[in-house]
Amino acid sequence: MIIKRLLDKLNRKVDPTYDTGRLARLAADVNALDLSGLSREGMRAELAGMRADPPWDAQGAPDRAADPGDRGVGPRKAMGAAERRAMVRTFAMVKEAVRRTMGVSIFDVQLMAAVALCEGTLIEMQTGEGKTYSAVFPAAYMSLAGKGVHVLTFNDYLARRDCRWMGPIYDYLGVSAGYVSEAMGKDERLQMYARDVTYLTAKEAGFDFLRDFAATDRDGVVQRPLYYAIVDEADSIMIDEARVPLIISGSFGEGGLAPSRGDAQPDVGGGPTPGHGMAWAVRSAKALTDALRTGQDYGKDASKQNAYLTDEGVRKAEAHFGCGNLFTSGNVHLLTAVNNALHAKALLRRDVDYVVRDGKVDIVDEFTGRRADRKHWHDGLQWAVEEKEGVFRGEAGKVLGQVTMQFFLGEYPRLSGMTGTVIASVEEFKSFYELDTVVIPPNRPCVRVDAPDVVYSHREPKLRAIVEDVANAHRSGRPVLVGTASIAESERIARMIAERRLPCTVLNAKNDEEEAEVVAKAGMLGAVTISTNMAGRGTDIKLGGERGEMAEEIRALGGLYVIGTNRHESMRVDYQLRGRSGRQGDPGETRFYISLEDPLIVKYKIGELLPQHLACVRSDLPLPDSEVNEVIGHGQRMVEGQLFGIRQNLNKYSLLLERQRKAVHRLKRSLLVGSGNPGVVDSFFRKAGEELDRLSSMGYVEDDDGPDDRYVTSMNVRGKGHAASGRPGDGLGADRPDGLGAESDCGDVGDPDFAGGDPDGPYGDGDLSDLYGSELAMKAEADSMNARANVRVTGRARLDELSELVRERRAAFGEGTSHLLERRIAIAHLGETWSRFIERAEDIRQGIHLLHAGGKNPLEEFNKEILAIYEGMMMDFLRDVTVGLTKAAPARPGPDGREGAVGGGGGDPLSSVALPEDTPKGPTSTWTYIVGDNADQLGMNPIARDPIAALLNAPLYFTASLFGKKGGSHIK
């Protein structure tokens, strides 16, 4: 009863409908089962029986994949009596296996956490409470569905450590477990994903999801269909990284942008070239910005992360390039390069925002202080920073696929998570993931002391006070952990401590490989550890180190002392830092030191909220008024609200694109792993016929047998948003010399007819109103009708002629070979078409904010454009596959006497067929990376933020959207 009251009190802040008492009752049911007499073989036999005949619905939760617009798991699935009994029995076996293999007794609160995870809930457990063990229970139980369970961690070290650490438990129960790391090849990944439970980073799982999409045959697919995931460190992965796109790019033999330093430089006015024209622009822009002076040639607003040229700066740029008006469309590459170079110079700081190591620029994660592996800014800004640091690489490529972490996690029909900090982000988890949250109480009450903040007027006395506090604690032997906001600050404090002849260990993005070892020693007697933000997450700091040597003496000294050198934009990061102390009921203490010159205070102008008599004080002593702490806390909450609002707004722009991506990904997977008739060609004829009938009924098509009807007739049909964008003819359906350049309403991508009798289909989404919402569909229809453009449409006779060609090809190749050939051609064209769509959609997104000036709703206009382009894209895809099938021919011997075949011989049924020459080729190499802060976050789009900057730079933001490709660091 006491535990239930405590739980209910804690969870009033989180989810008042969550029956936490039920968790305690189920934990008691598990404890009531005594399985000490059950043998290992008996456990394995029972679990094998459940696996063969699961007592629950194997899907286990609302299928989010069934609706491409559903972003969350929806309400918790109520357990039936049979499932509840099976879960309790399985948990009891796991508990007994833990005792026998690890010699560890599982606490009631760990069992309660395990039940909540099984129900698809997000749980909060304090550091050191045993989340790693708790995750084993639902992982082992859910693996009985035979679909694979993923435990998603924050880094490769944790995935490898947790898999090996928990491995004996899984092995005892006959549950196979493995882990995936970045260095693994395809064959090893395939084996690991085939295991019952797979530990890996969330990013690596997302990248493999994208690699599977980019695959050109079934053998390239490594993941099984996603089923259930447990997200560790859920706040970092699901909130901090939620909007960060994971990207896979490919090289098609075009080369990068970086020439040798001795290459000839092209004329400035010649425009960018695929080779070193843009590289020259990057370097020349850097030379220009080096000579620009702040305040005179450019301005910046630190609070909004915005930098812009003044009138004088524009004149100097035009003189530097000798290009005339910098804002003409012919100079867009120069304007883009200048803007990027200016941001690299004015806003991005080495050892704060990024580090340079091994000749590479690596972004520093603002929340963890770690190097963000494979994380890049968009190409232009990445190149500008590389040139600034003298390590310009300029690698470029075509984006093959991308997905944000938020929407990738939405691919799992069942999802749960665990972290040490939930309360500050309850609304965000509910809004973005529809996940309920519950706080699991500590096994032992927390006795940590959280001291009040100490606030100084400026930075220098704050740093001196921190060092003095560290020295006092060290003299007593008490371990100290100092959490800093940047690498530069951590190194400065380390130097100041060294000047006092005190031992000190620094953990930051420059040496994160040593992270686990450093963190393991941070709780030892006399240890002084300086950590950038929360480096070391996922690893407990135990008093006395791993062996607990002199732990009692350290407890007597007050336990681990944590010092924070700054407040952070997110309160969660502050809570995470505090949570390193006071593990498992140990004593501990935390304190934050703040100055009015700290980044948070300056960037968001929180100091302006202070009363005048405090804002103007400059003293080496702490500010005495408690009102300072209240103002800073209020300002921090305001910042969190602003950031939440930004993420919500960005989410709105992603919803329609995400629905489209889901539909295309399902189509691609069905083409890769399906069998039988893929139905793409048949769908083309049906849709084209329906469109011709529709246009005929509207008076656009004469349906007689005259000779003119064999060819293309000019008429008005739905465009692709080109009228709104002002760029006719640059879309996915340009006029074609073969007379098949039709742009027409293709309806929805996932038409059930695509299934074509395929047992793996259908993967349709219903009609347009089902896919996009009836209200949006009707509005898009009306607006598209108003924006019709003259394009070329196939006549009825031409369609009949094409149909006859398809019949001839199918008869010549045979039904089975024709279906395989259709799949092969469809896979090639779908990848190419989707890549072009991504690029076009990004162009629109980057420039859509300009519609504010015209009084239009940017989100509404964005959705209309994207919807129209998507419809045209799918019709183009269907047409290209159909025409490709008619162009396929028996393979002819190549120069070496062998046949030039689709599959390259061997057992490939298509070895006797040659693909058309214009079939898109796959990339020669691929790599993965993450786009860092987008343009809006970096202040690249200052409209509605700074009117002067908007006036000066508006042409840049419009024309820049017409230029550029994505690229990244070559990884694999």
GROMACS .gro file of C-alpha atoms in nm, residues 144-359:
model
  216
  144LEU     CA    1   0.888  -1.550  -2.844
  145ALA     CA    2   0.687  -1.393  -3.129
  146GLY     CA    3   0.976  -1.497  -3.357
  147LYS     CA    4   1.003  -1.155  -3.520
  148GLY     CA    5   1.314  -1.017  -3.356
  149VAL     CA    6   1.362  -0.762  -3.078
  150HIS     CA    7   1.593  -0.460  -3.101
  151VAL     CA    8   1.745  -0.297  -2.793
  152LEU     CA    9   1.852   0.044  -2.919
  153THR     CA   10   2.142   0.207  -2.734
  154PHE     CA   11   2.327   0.537  -2.751
  155ASN     CA   12   2.663   0.416  -2.882
  156ASP     CA   13   2.843   0.108  -3.010
  157TYR     CA   14   3.025   0.054  -2.682
  158LEU     CA   15   2.698   0.020  -2.489
  159ALA     CA   16   2.548  -0.215  -2.750
  160ARG     CA   17   2.850  -0.444  -2.737
  161ARG     CA   18   2.881  -0.422  -2.357
  162ASP     CA   19   2.515  -0.489  -2.282
  163CYS     CA   20   2.493  -0.779  -2.526
  164ARG     CA   21   2.797  -0.950  -2.379
  165TRP     CA   22   2.695  -0.865  -2.024
  166MET     CA   23   2.340  -1.000  -2.059
  167GLY     CA   24   2.442  -1.277  -2.299
  168PRO     CA   25   2.466  -1.557  -2.038
  169ILE     CA   26   2.103  -1.493  -1.934
  170TYR     CA   27   1.972  -1.521  -2.288
  171ASP     CA   28   2.186  -1.826  -2.357
  172TYR     CA   29   2.058  -2.000  -2.044
  173LEU     CA   30   1.701  -1.955  -2.169
  174GLY     CA   31   1.775  -2.063  -2.525
  175VAL     CA   32   1.723  -1.711  -2.662
  176SER     CA   33   1.983  -1.606  -2.918
  177ALA     CA   34   2.134  -1.259  -2.875
  178GLY     CA   35   2.379  -1.054  -3.076
  179TYR     CA   36   2.488  -0.699  -3.147
  180VAL     CA   37   2.551  -0.486  -3.454
  181SER     CA   38   2.838  -0.238  -3.468
  182GLU     CA   39   2.935   0.019  -3.728
  183ALA     CA   40   3.237  -0.183  -3.844
  184MET     CA   41   3.039  -0.498  -3.932
  185GLY     CA   42   2.991  -0.608  -4.291
  186LYS     CA   43   2.669  -0.717  -4.458
  187ASP     CA   44   2.699  -1.091  -4.388
  188GLU     CA   45   2.767  -1.039  -4.019
  189ARG     CA   46   2.479  -0.791  -3.989
  190LEU     CA   47   2.248  -1.042  -4.154
  191GLN     CA   48   2.340  -1.301  -3.892
  192MET     CA   49   2.295  -1.058  -3.604
  193TYR     CA   50   1.955  -0.938  -3.721
  194ALA     CA   51   1.844  -1.301  -3.746
  195ARG     CA   52   1.900  -1.343  -3.369
  196ASP     CA   53   1.608  -1.329  -3.128
  197VAL     CA   54   1.744  -1.016  -2.958
  198THR     CA   55   1.980  -0.766  -3.123
  199TYR     CA   56   2.158  -0.482  -2.943
  200LEU     CA   57   2.264  -0.189  -3.159
  201THR     CA   58   2.258   0.188  -3.173
  202ALA     CA   59   1.941   0.354  -3.289
  203LYS     CA   60   2.138   0.527  -3.564
  204GLU     CA   61   2.285   0.203  -3.695
  205ALA     CA   62   1.939   0.044  -3.705
  206GLY     CA   63   1.815   0.348  -3.897
  207PHE     CA   64   2.106   0.337  -4.141
  208ASP     CA   65   2.048  -0.033  -4.209
  209PHE     CA   66   1.682   0.048  -4.271
  210LEU     CA   67   1.795   0.298  -4.536
  211ARG     CA   68   2.053   0.061  -4.682
  212ASP     CA   69   1.783  -0.198  -4.726
  213PHE     CA   70   1.579   0.060  -4.916
  214ALA     CA   71   1.876   0.133  -5.141
  215ALA     CA   72   1.936  -0.238  -5.210
  216THR     CA   73   1.896  -0.358  -5.567
  217ASP     CA   74   1.812  -0.720  -5.489
  218ARG     CA   75   1.686  -0.942  -5.210
  219ASP     CA   76   2.040  -1.036  -5.104
  220GLY     CA   77   2.107  -0.672  -5.013
  221VAL     CA   78   1.838  -0.669  -4.741
  222VAL     CA   79   1.971  -0.740  -4.391
  223GLN     CA   80   1.684  -0.647  -4.158
  224ARG     CA   81   1.372  -0.845  -4.095
  225PRO     CA   82   1.050  -0.643  -4.086
  226LEU     CA   83   1.071  -0.429  -3.774
  227TYR     CA   84   0.866  -0.551  -3.478
  228TYR     CA   85   0.958  -0.436  -3.124
  229ALA     CA   86   1.221  -0.197  -2.993
  230ILE     CA   87   1.332  -0.092  -2.645
  231VAL     CA   88   1.503   0.247  -2.663
  232ASP     CA   89   1.768   0.305  -2.397
  233GLU     CA   90   1.855   0.667  -2.309
  234ALA     CA   91   1.521   0.745  -2.471
  235ASP     CA   92   1.528   1.119  -2.407
  236SER     CA   93   1.851   1.165  -2.603
  237ILE     CA   94   1.749   0.937  -2.890
  238MET     CA   95   1.380   1.021  -2.914
  239ILE     CA   96   1.388   1.393  -2.831
  240ASP     CA   97   1.735   1.540  -2.885
  241GLU     CA   98   1.796   1.339  -3.203
  242ALA     CA   99   1.433   1.318  -3.314
  243ARG     CA  100   1.452   1.577  -3.593
  244VAL     CA  101   1.798   1.484  -3.718
  245PRO     CA  102   1.775   1.315  -4.060
  246LEU     CA  103   1.967   0.993  -4.118
  247ILE     CA  104   2.082   0.991  -4.480
  248ILE     CA  105   2.227   0.741  -4.723
  249SER     CA  106   2.403   0.881  -5.029
  250GLY     CA  107   2.566   0.723  -5.329
  251SER     CA  108   2.844   0.807  -5.572
  252PHE     CA  109   2.782   0.743  -5.941
  253GLY     CA  110   3.138   0.791  -6.059
  254GLU     CA  111   3.108   1.169  -6.084
  255GLY     CA  112   3.377   1.242  -5.828
  256GLY     CA  113   3.377   1.493  -5.549
  257LEU     CA  114   3.412   1.868  -5.554
  258ALA     CA  115   3.759   1.896  -5.407
  259PRO     CA  116   4.037   1.952  -5.664
  260SER     CA  117   4.407   1.958  -5.591
  261ARG     CA  118   4.541   2.293  -5.479
  262GLY     CA  119   4.720   2.332  -5.807
  263ASP     CA  120   4.412   2.300  -6.027
  264ALA     CA  121   4.333   2.588  -6.255
  265GLN     CA  122   4.058   2.813  -6.128
  266PRO     CA  123   3.763   2.870  -6.360
  267ASP     CA  124   3.620   3.210  -6.434
  268VAL     CA  125   3.384   3.322  -6.162
  269GLY     CA  126   3.104   3.402  -6.400
  270GLY     CA  127   3.110   3.058  -6.552
  271GLY     CA  128   2.887   2.909  -6.284
  272PRO     CA  129   2.947   2.594  -6.087
  273THR     CA  130   3.078   2.284  -6.255
  274PRO     CA  131   3.043   1.922  -6.143
  275GLY     CA  132   3.411   1.927  -6.064
  276HIS     CA  133   3.610   2.208  -5.907
  277GLY     CA  134   3.399   2.516  -5.990
  278MET     CA  135   3.214   2.493  -5.661
  279ALA     CA  136   3.534   2.405  -5.479
  280TRP     CA  137   3.684   2.729  -5.603
  281ALA     CA  138   3.375   2.920  -5.488
  282VAL     CA  139   3.410   2.771  -5.139
  283ARG     CA  140   3.774   2.876  -5.115
  284SER     CA  141   3.722   3.220  -5.266
  285ALA     CA  142   3.430   3.288  -5.030
  286LYS     CA  143   3.651   3.197  -4.735
  287ALA     CA  144   3.918   3.444  -4.854
  288LEU     CA  145   3.649   3.711  -4.877
  289THR     CA  146   3.500   3.654  -4.532
  290ASP     CA  147   3.846   3.651  -4.373
  291ALA     CA  148   3.872   4.017  -4.473
  292LEU     CA  149   3.522   4.117  -4.360
  293ARG     CA  150   3.480   4.310  -4.034
  294THR     CA  151   3.197   4.252  -3.791
  295GLY     CA  152   2.964   4.546  -3.746
  296GLN     CA  153   3.076   4.711  -4.069
  297ASP     CA  154   3.064   4.436  -4.333
  298TYR     CA  155   2.837   4.189  -4.158
  299GLY     CA  156   2.615   4.169  -3.854
  300LYS     CA  157   2.517   3.886  -3.627
  301ASP     CA  158   2.264   3.822  -3.357
  302ALA     CA  159   2.399   3.571  -3.107
  303SER     CA  160   2.058   3.505  -2.957
  304LYS     CA  161   1.914   3.397  -3.293
  305GLN     CA  162   2.226   3.242  -3.443
  306ASN     CA  163   2.202   3.465  -3.749
  307ALA     CA  164   2.477   3.632  -3.953
  308TYR     CA  165   2.421   3.850  -4.261
  309LEU     CA  166   2.602   4.086  -4.496
  310THR     CA  167   2.549   4.460  -4.466
  311ASP     CA  168   2.528   4.686  -4.772
  312GLU     CA  169   2.902   4.744  -4.742
  313GLY     CA  170   2.962   4.370  -4.718
  314VAL     CA  171   2.760   4.310  -5.034
  315ARG     CA  172   2.966   4.573  -5.220
  316LYS     CA  173   3.290   4.410  -5.107
  317ALA     CA  174   3.169   4.067  -5.211
  318GLU     CA  175   3.072   4.188  -5.558
  319ALA     CA  176   3.410   4.358  -5.596
  320HIS     CA  177   3.593   4.047  -5.471
  321PHE     CA  178   3.427   3.818  -5.725
  322GLY     CA  179   3.390   4.074  -6.003
  323CYS     CA  180   3.052   3.920  -6.067
  324GLY     CA  181   2.823   4.220  -6.092
  325ASN     CA  182   2.498   4.186  -5.898
  326LEU     CA  183   2.557   3.913  -5.640
  327PHE     CA  184   2.185   3.841  -5.619
  328THR     CA  185   2.124   3.731  -5.978
  329SER     CA  186   2.039   3.369  -6.044
  330GLY     CA  187   2.368   3.321  -6.230
  331ASN     CA  188   2.560   3.396  -5.910
  332VAL     CA  189   2.361   3.170  -5.681
  333HIS     CA  190   2.661   2.941  -5.620
  334LEU     CA  191   2.870   3.241  -5.510
  335LEU     CA  192   2.594   3.376  -5.288
  336THR     CA  193   2.549   3.035  -5.126
  337ALA     CA  194   2.924   2.999  -5.070
  338VAL     CA  195   2.949   3.347  -4.914
  339ASN     CA  196   2.660   3.284  -4.679
  340ASN     CA  197   2.806   2.951  -4.567
  341ALA     CA  198   3.154   3.098  -4.519
  342LEU     CA  199   3.007   3.381  -4.313
  343HIS     CA  200   2.825   3.139  -4.086
  344ALA     CA  201   3.135   2.925  -4.050
  345LYS     CA  202   3.336   3.230  -3.949
  346ALA     CA  203   3.087   3.412  -3.728
  347LEU     CA  204   2.880   3.142  -3.562
  348LEU     CA  205   3.061   2.807  -3.553
  349ARG     CA  206   3.343   2.771  -3.301
  350ARG     CA  207   3.618   2.513  -3.300
  351ASP     CA  208   3.619   2.293  -2.985
  352VAL     CA  209   3.269   2.413  -2.908
  353ASP     CA  210   3.054   2.332  -3.211
  354TYR     CA  211   3.304   2.101  -3.378
  355VAL     CA  212   3.650   1.947  -3.344
  356VAL     CA  213   3.917   1.878  -3.602
  357ARG     CA  214   4.073   1.535  -3.573
  358ASP     CA  215   4.262   1.317  -3.823
  359GLY     CA  216   4.210   1.574  -4.095
   0.00000   0.00000   0.00000
